[in-house]
PDB file of C-alpha atoms in Angstrom:
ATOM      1  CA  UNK A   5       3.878  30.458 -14.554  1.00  0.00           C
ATOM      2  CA  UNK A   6       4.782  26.580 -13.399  1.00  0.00           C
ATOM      3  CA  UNK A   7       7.755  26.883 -10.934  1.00  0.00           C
ATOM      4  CA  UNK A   8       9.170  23.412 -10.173  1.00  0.00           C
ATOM      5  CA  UNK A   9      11.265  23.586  -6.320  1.00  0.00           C
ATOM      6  CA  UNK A  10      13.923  21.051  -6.384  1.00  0.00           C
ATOM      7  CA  UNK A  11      13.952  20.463  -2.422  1.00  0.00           C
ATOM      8  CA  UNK A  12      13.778  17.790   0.523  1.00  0.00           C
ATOM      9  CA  UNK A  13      12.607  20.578   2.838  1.00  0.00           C
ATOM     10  CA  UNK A  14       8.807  20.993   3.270  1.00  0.00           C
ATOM     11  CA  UNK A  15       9.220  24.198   5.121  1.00  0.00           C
ATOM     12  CA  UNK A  16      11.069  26.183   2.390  1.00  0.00           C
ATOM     13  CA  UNK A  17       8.907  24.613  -0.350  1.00  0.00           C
ATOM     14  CA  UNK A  18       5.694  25.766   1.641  1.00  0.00           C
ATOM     15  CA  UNK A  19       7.634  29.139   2.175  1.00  0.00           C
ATOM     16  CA  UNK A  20       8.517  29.813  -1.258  1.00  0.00           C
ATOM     17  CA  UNK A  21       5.253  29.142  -2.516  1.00  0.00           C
ATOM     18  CA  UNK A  22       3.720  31.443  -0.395  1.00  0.00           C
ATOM     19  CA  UNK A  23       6.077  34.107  -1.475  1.00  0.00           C
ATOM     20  CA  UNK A  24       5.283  33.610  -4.935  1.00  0.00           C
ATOM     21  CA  UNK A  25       1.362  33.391  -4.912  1.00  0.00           C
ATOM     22  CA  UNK A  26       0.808  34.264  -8.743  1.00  0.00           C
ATOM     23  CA  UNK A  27       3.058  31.486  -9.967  1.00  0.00           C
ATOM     24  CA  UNK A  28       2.028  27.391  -9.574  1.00  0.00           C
ATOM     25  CA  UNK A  29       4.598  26.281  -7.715  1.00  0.00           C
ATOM     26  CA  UNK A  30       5.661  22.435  -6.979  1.00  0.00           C
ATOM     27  CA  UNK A  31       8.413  20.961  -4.753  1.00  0.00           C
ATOM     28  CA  UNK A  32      10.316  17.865  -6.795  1.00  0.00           C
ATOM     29  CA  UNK A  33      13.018  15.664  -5.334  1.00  0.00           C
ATOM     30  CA  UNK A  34      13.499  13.362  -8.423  1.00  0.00           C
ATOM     31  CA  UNK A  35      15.489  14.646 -11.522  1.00  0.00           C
ATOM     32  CA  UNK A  36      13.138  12.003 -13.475  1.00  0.00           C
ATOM     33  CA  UNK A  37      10.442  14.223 -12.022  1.00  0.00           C
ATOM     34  CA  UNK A  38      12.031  17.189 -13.046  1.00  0.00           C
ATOM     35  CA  UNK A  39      12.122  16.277 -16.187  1.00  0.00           C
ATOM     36  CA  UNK A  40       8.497  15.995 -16.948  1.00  0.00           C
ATOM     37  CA  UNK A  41       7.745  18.880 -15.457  1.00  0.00           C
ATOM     38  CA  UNK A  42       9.076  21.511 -18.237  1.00  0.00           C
ATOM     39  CA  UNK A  43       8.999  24.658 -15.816  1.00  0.00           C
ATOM     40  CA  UNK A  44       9.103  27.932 -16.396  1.00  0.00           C
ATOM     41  CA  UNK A  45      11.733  28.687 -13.938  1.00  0.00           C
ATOM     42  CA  UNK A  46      13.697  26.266 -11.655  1.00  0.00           C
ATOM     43  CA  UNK A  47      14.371  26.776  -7.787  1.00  0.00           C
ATOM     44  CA  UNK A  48      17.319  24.465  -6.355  1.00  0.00           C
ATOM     45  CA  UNK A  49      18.881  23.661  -2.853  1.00  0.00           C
ATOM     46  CA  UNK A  50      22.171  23.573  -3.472  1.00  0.00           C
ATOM     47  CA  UNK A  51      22.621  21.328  -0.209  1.00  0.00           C
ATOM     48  CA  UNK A  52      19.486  19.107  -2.040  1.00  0.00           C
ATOM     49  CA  UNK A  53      20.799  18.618  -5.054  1.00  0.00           C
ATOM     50  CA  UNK A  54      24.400  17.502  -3.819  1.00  0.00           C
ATOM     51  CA  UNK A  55      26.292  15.711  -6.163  1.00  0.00           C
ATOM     52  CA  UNK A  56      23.226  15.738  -9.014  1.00  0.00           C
ATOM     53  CA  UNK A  57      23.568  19.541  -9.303  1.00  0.00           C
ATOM     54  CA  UNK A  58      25.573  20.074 -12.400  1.00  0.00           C
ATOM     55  CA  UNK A  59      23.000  17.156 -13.801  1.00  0.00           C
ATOM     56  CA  UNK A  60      19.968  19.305 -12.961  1.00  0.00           C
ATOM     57  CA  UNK A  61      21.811  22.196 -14.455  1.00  0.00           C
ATOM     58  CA  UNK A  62      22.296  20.778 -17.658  1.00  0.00           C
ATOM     59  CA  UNK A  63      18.314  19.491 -17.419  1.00  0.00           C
ATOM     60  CA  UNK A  64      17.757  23.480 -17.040  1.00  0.00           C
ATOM     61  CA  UNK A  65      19.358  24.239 -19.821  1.00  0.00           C
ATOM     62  CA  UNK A  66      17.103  22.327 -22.546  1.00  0.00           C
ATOM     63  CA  UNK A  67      15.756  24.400 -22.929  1.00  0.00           C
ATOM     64  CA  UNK A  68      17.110  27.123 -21.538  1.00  0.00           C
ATOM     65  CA  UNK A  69      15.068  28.491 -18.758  1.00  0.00           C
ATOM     66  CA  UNK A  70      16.182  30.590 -15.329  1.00  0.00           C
ATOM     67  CA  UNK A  71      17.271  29.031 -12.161  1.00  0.00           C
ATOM     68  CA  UNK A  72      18.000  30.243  -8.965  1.00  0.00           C
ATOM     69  CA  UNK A  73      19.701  28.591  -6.792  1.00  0.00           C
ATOM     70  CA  UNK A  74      19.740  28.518  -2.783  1.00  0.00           C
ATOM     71  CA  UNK A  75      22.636  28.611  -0.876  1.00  0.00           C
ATOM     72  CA  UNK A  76      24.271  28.740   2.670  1.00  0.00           C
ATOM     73  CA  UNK A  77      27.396  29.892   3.593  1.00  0.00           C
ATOM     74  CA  UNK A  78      29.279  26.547   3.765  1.00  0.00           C
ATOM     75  CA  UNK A  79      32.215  25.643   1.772  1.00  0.00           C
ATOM     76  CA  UNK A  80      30.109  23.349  -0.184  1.00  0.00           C
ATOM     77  CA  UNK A  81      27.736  25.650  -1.344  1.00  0.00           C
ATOM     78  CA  UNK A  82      29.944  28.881  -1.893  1.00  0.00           C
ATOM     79  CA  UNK A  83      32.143  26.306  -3.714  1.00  0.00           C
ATOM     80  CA  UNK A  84      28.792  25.431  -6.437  1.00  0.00           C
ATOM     81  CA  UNK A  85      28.741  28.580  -6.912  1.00  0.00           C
ATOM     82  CA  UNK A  86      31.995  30.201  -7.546  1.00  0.00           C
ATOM     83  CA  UNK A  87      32.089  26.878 -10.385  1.00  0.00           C
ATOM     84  CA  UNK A  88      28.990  28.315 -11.981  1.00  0.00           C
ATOM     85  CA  UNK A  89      29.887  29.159 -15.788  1.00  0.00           C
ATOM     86  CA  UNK A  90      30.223  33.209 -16.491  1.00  0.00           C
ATOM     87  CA  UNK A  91      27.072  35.315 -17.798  1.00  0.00           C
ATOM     88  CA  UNK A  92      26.516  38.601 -18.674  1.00  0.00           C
ATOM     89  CA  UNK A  93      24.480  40.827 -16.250  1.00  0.00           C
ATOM     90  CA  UNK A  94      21.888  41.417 -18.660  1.00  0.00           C
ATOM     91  CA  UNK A  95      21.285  37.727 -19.959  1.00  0.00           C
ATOM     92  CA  UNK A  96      22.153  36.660 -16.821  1.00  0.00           C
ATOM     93  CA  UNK A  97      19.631  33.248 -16.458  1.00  0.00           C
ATOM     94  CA  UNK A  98      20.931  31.636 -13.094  1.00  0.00           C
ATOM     95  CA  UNK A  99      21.107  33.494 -10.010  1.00  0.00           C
ATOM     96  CA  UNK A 100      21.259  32.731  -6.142  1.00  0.00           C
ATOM     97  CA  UNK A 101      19.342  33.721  -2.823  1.00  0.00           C
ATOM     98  CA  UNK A 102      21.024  32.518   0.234  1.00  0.00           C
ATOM     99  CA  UNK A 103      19.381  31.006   3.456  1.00  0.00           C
ATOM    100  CA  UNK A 104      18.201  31.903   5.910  1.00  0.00           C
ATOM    101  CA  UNK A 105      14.569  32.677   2.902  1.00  0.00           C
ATOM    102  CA  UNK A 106      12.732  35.819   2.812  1.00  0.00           C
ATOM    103  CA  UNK A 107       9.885  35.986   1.004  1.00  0.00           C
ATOM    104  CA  UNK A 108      10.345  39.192  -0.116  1.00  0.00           C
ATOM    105  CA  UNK A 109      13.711  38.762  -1.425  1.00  0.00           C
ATOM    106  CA  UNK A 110      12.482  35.289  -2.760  1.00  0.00           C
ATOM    107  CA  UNK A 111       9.420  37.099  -4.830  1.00  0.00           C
ATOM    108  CA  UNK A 112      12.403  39.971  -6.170  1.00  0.00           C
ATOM    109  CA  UNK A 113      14.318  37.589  -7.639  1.00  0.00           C
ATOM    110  CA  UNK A 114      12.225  35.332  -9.263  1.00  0.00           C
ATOM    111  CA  UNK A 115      10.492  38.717 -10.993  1.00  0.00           C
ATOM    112  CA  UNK A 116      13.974  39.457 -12.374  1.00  0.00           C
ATOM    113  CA  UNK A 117      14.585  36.432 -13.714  1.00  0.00           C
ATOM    114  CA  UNK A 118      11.491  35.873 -14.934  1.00  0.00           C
ATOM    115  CA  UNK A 119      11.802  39.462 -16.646  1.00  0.00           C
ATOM    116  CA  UNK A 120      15.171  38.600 -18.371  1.00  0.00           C
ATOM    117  CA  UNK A 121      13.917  35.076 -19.394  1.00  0.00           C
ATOM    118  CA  UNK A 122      10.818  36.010 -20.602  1.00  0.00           C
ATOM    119  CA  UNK A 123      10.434  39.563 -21.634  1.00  0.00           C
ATOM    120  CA  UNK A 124       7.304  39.613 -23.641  1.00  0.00           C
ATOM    121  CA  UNK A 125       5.160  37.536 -20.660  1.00  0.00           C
ATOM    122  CA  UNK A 126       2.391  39.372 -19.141  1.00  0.00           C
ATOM    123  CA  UNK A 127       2.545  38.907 -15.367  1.00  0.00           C
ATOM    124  CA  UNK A 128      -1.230  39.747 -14.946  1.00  0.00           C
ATOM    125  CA  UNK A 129      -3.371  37.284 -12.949  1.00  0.00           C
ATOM    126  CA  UNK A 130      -6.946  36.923 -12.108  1.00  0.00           C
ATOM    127  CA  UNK A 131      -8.857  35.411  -9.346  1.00  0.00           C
ATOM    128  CA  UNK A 132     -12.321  36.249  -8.959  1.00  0.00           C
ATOM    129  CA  UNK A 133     -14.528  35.131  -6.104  1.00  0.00           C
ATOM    130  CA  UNK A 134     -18.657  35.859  -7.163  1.00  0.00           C
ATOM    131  CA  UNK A 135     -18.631  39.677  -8.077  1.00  0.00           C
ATOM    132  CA  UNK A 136     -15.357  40.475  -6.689  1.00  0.00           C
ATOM    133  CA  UNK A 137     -11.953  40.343  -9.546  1.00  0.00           C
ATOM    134  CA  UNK A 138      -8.482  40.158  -8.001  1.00  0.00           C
ATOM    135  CA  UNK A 139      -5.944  41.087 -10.019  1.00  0.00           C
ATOM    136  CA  UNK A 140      -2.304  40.500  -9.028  1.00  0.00           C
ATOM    137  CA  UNK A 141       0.590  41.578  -8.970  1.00  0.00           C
ATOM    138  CA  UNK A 142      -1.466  45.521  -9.201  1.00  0.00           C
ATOM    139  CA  UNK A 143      -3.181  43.943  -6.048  1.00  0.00           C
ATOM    140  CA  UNK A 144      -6.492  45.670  -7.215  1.00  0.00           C
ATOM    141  CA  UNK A 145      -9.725  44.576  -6.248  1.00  0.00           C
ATOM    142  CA  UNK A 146     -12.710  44.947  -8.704  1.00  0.00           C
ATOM    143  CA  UNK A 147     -16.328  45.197  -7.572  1.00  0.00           C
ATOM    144  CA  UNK A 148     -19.462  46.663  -7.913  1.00  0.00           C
ATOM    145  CA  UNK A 149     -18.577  48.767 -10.578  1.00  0.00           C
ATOM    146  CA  UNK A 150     -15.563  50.209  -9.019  1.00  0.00           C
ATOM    147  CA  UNK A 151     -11.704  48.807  -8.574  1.00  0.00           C
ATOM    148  CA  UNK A 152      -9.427  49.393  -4.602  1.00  0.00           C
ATOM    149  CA  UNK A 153      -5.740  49.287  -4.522  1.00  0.00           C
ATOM    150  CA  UNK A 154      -4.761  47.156  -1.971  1.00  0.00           C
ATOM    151  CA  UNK A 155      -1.365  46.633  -0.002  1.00  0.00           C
ATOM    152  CA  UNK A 156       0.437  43.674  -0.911  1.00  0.00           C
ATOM    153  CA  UNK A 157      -0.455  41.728   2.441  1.00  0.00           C
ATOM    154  CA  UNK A 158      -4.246  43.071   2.671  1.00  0.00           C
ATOM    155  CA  UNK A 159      -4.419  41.348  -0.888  1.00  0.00           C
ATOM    156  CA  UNK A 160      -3.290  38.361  -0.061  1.00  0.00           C
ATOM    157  CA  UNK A 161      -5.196  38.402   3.493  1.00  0.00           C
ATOM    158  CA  UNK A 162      -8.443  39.171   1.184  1.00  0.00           C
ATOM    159  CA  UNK A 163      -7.673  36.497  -0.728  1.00  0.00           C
ATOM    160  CA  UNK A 164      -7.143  33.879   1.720  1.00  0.00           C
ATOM    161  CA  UNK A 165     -10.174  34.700   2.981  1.00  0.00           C
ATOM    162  CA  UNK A 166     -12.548  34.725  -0.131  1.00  0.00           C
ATOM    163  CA  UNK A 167     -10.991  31.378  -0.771  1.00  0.00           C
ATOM    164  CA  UNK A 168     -12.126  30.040   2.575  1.00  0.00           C
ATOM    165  CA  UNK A 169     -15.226  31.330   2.134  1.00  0.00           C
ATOM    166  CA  UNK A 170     -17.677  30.427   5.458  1.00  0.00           C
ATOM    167  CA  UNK A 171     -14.742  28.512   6.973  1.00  0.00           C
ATOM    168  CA  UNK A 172     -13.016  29.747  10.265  1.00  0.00           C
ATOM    169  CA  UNK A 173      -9.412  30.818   9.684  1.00  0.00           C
ATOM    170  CA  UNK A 174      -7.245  30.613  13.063  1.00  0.00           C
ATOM    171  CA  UNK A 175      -4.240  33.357  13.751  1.00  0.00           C
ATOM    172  CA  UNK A 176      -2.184  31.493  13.179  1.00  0.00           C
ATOM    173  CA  UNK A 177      -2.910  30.140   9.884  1.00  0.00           C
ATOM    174  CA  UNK A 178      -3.347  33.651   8.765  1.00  0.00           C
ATOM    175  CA  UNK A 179       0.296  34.794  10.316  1.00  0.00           C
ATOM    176  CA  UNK A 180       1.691  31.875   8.458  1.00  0.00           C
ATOM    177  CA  UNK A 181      -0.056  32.157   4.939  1.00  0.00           C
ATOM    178  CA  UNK A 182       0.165  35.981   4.563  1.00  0.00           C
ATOM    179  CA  UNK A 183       3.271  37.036   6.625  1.00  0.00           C
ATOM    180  CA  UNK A 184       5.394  33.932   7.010  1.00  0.00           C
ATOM    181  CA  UNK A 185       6.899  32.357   9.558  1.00  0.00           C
ATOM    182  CA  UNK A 186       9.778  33.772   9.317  1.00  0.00           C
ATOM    183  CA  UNK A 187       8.019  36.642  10.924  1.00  0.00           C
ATOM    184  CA  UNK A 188       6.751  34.599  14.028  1.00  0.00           C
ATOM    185  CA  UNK A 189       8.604  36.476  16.652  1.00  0.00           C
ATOM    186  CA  UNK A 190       8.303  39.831  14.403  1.00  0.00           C
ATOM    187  CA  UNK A 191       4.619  40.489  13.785  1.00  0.00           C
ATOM    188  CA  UNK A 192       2.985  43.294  16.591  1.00  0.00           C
ATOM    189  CA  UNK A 193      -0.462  41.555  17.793  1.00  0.00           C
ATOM    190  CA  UNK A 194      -2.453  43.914  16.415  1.00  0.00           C
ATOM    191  CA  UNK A 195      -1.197  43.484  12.900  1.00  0.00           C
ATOM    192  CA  UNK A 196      -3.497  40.759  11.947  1.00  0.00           C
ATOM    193  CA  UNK A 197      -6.445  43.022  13.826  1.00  0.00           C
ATOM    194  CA  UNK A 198      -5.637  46.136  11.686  1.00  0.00           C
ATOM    195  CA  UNK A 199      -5.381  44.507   8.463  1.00  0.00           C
ATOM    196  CA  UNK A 200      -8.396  42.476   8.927  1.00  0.00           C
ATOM    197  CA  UNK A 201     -10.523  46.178   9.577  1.00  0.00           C
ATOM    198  CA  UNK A 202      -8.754  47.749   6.856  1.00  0.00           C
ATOM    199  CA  UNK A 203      -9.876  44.810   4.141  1.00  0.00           C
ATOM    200  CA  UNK A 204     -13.421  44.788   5.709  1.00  0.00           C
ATOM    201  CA  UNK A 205     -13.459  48.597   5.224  1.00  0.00           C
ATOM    202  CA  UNK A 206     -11.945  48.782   1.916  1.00  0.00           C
ATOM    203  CA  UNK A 207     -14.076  45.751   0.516  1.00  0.00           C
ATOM    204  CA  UNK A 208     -17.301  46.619   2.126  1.00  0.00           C
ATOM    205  CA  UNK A 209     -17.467  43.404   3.650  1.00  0.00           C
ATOM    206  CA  UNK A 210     -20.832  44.157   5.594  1.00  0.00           C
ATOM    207  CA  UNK A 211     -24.056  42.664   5.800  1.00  0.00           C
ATOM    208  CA  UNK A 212     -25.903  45.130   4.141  1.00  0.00           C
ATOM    209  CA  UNK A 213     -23.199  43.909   0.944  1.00  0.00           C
ATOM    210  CA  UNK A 214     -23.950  40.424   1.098  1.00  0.00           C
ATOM    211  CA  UNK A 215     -20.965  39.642   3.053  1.00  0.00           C
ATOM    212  CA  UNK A 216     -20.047  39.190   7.043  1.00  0.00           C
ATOM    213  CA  UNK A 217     -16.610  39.409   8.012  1.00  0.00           C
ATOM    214  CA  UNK A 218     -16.600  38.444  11.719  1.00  0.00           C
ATOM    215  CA  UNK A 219     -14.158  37.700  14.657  1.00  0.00           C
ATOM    216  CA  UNK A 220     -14.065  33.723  16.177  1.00  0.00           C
ATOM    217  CA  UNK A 221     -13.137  34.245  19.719  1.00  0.00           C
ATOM    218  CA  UNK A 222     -10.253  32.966  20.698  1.00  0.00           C
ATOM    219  CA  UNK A 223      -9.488  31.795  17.285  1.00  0.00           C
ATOM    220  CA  UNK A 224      -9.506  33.542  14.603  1.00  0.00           C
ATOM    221  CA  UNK A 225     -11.655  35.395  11.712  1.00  0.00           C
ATOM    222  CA  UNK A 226     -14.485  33.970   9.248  1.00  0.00           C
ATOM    223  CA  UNK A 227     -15.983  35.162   6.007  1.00  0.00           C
ATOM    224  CA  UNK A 228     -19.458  34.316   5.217  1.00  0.00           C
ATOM    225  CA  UNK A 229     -21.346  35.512   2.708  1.00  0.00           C
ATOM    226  CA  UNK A 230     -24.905  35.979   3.590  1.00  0.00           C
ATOM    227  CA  UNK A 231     -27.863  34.708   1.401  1.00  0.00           C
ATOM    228  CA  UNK A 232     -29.632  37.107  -0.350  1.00  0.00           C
ATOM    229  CA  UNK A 233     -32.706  38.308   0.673  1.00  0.00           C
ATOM    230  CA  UNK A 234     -35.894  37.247  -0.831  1.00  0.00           C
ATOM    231  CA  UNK A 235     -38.033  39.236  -2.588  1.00  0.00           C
ATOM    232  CA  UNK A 236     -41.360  40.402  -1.995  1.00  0.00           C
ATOM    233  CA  UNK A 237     -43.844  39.713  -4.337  1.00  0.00           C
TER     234      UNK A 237
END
């Protein structure tokens, strides 16, 4: 679904969008913008939006689609919110996620409102790179005949990879894209090692499969896939 971010910071856009990977997400800082986007759901920064936010509100609300709004723990901001007009917890089509972001708090609450907005949507997504099918949010992978249930950051590592195909990936890009950077001081230095043996294994990303899934040292990891071999005649 199109998500349309209604930010001036880079960072959380970039953030957000990582959290929600299934979803085409877009930062916008121009209500005119906003306007001719028609999302599906609407993110806004309180602090962003300023004095416009009862204006994007209203934009929101024809038609009526969900919104969630982020928030610090200023007077400005808790002061947006407490004006916010009652719902019902069940129809409930604005909510709020406060800052510092997490993605997996972000990726929750989106899903709900999503859910209440749009009950009869199908979530399922496919990606498919050559003979493999990724299919999200079940995070199974489909190949060669049979389909591998994959934890939610192997499937996303995978598919960073398989859509870098033959291009070195550094540590840090894959720290950032799959676990955030919000995790910088968190994540053990073996994660990325353990995760990257545990998609090779479950994938069969070998040479004898077509596909070579290889350390750059001092750098990072690279996925090739290998030419086939010829046949004899």
């Amino acid at each position: 679904m199109h998500i349309s971010i209604f930010s001036s910071s880079a960072a959380d856009i970039a953030l957000i969008a990582r959290s929600l990977p299934a979803h085409d997400c877009q930062g916008v800082q121009q209500r005119a913008d906003l306007r001719r986007a028609h999302p599906h759901l609407l993110i806004v920064d309180i602090a962003g939006a300023g004095m416009h936010l009862a204006d994007i509100l209203q934009i929101a609300r024809m038609p009526a689609i969900p919104v969630l709004l982020l928030a610090t723990d200023t007077p400005s901001d808790l002061a947006a919110l407490a004006g916010l007009p009652a719902e019902s917890a069940g129809e409930r089509l604005i909510d709020s996620e406060f800052k510092p972001l997490r993605r997996n708090a972000i990726a929750a609450r989106v899903k709900l409102l999503l859910q209440r907005a749009y009950p009869d949507h199908d979530e399922k997504q496919v990606q498919q790179f050559g003979d493999y099918v990724f299919e999200s949010p079940a995070h199974i992978v489909t190949h060669a005949g049979g389909a591998t249930t994959l934890t939610q950051k192997e499937f996303a590592l995978a598919v960073l990879l398989f859509g870098n195909l033959g291009r070195p990936l550094s540590r840090a890009y894959l720290q950032e894209s799959v676990w955030g950077l919000e995790d910088e001081n968190e994540l053990p230095t073996r994660t990325i090692d353990t995760h990257i043996s545990r998609v090779r294994n479950k994938l069969e990303l070998k040479p004898e499969k077509g596909f070579r899934l290889t350390t750059v040292y001092g750098y990072g990891y690279q996925l090739e896939q290998l030419a086939a071999p010829a046949v004899k005649k």
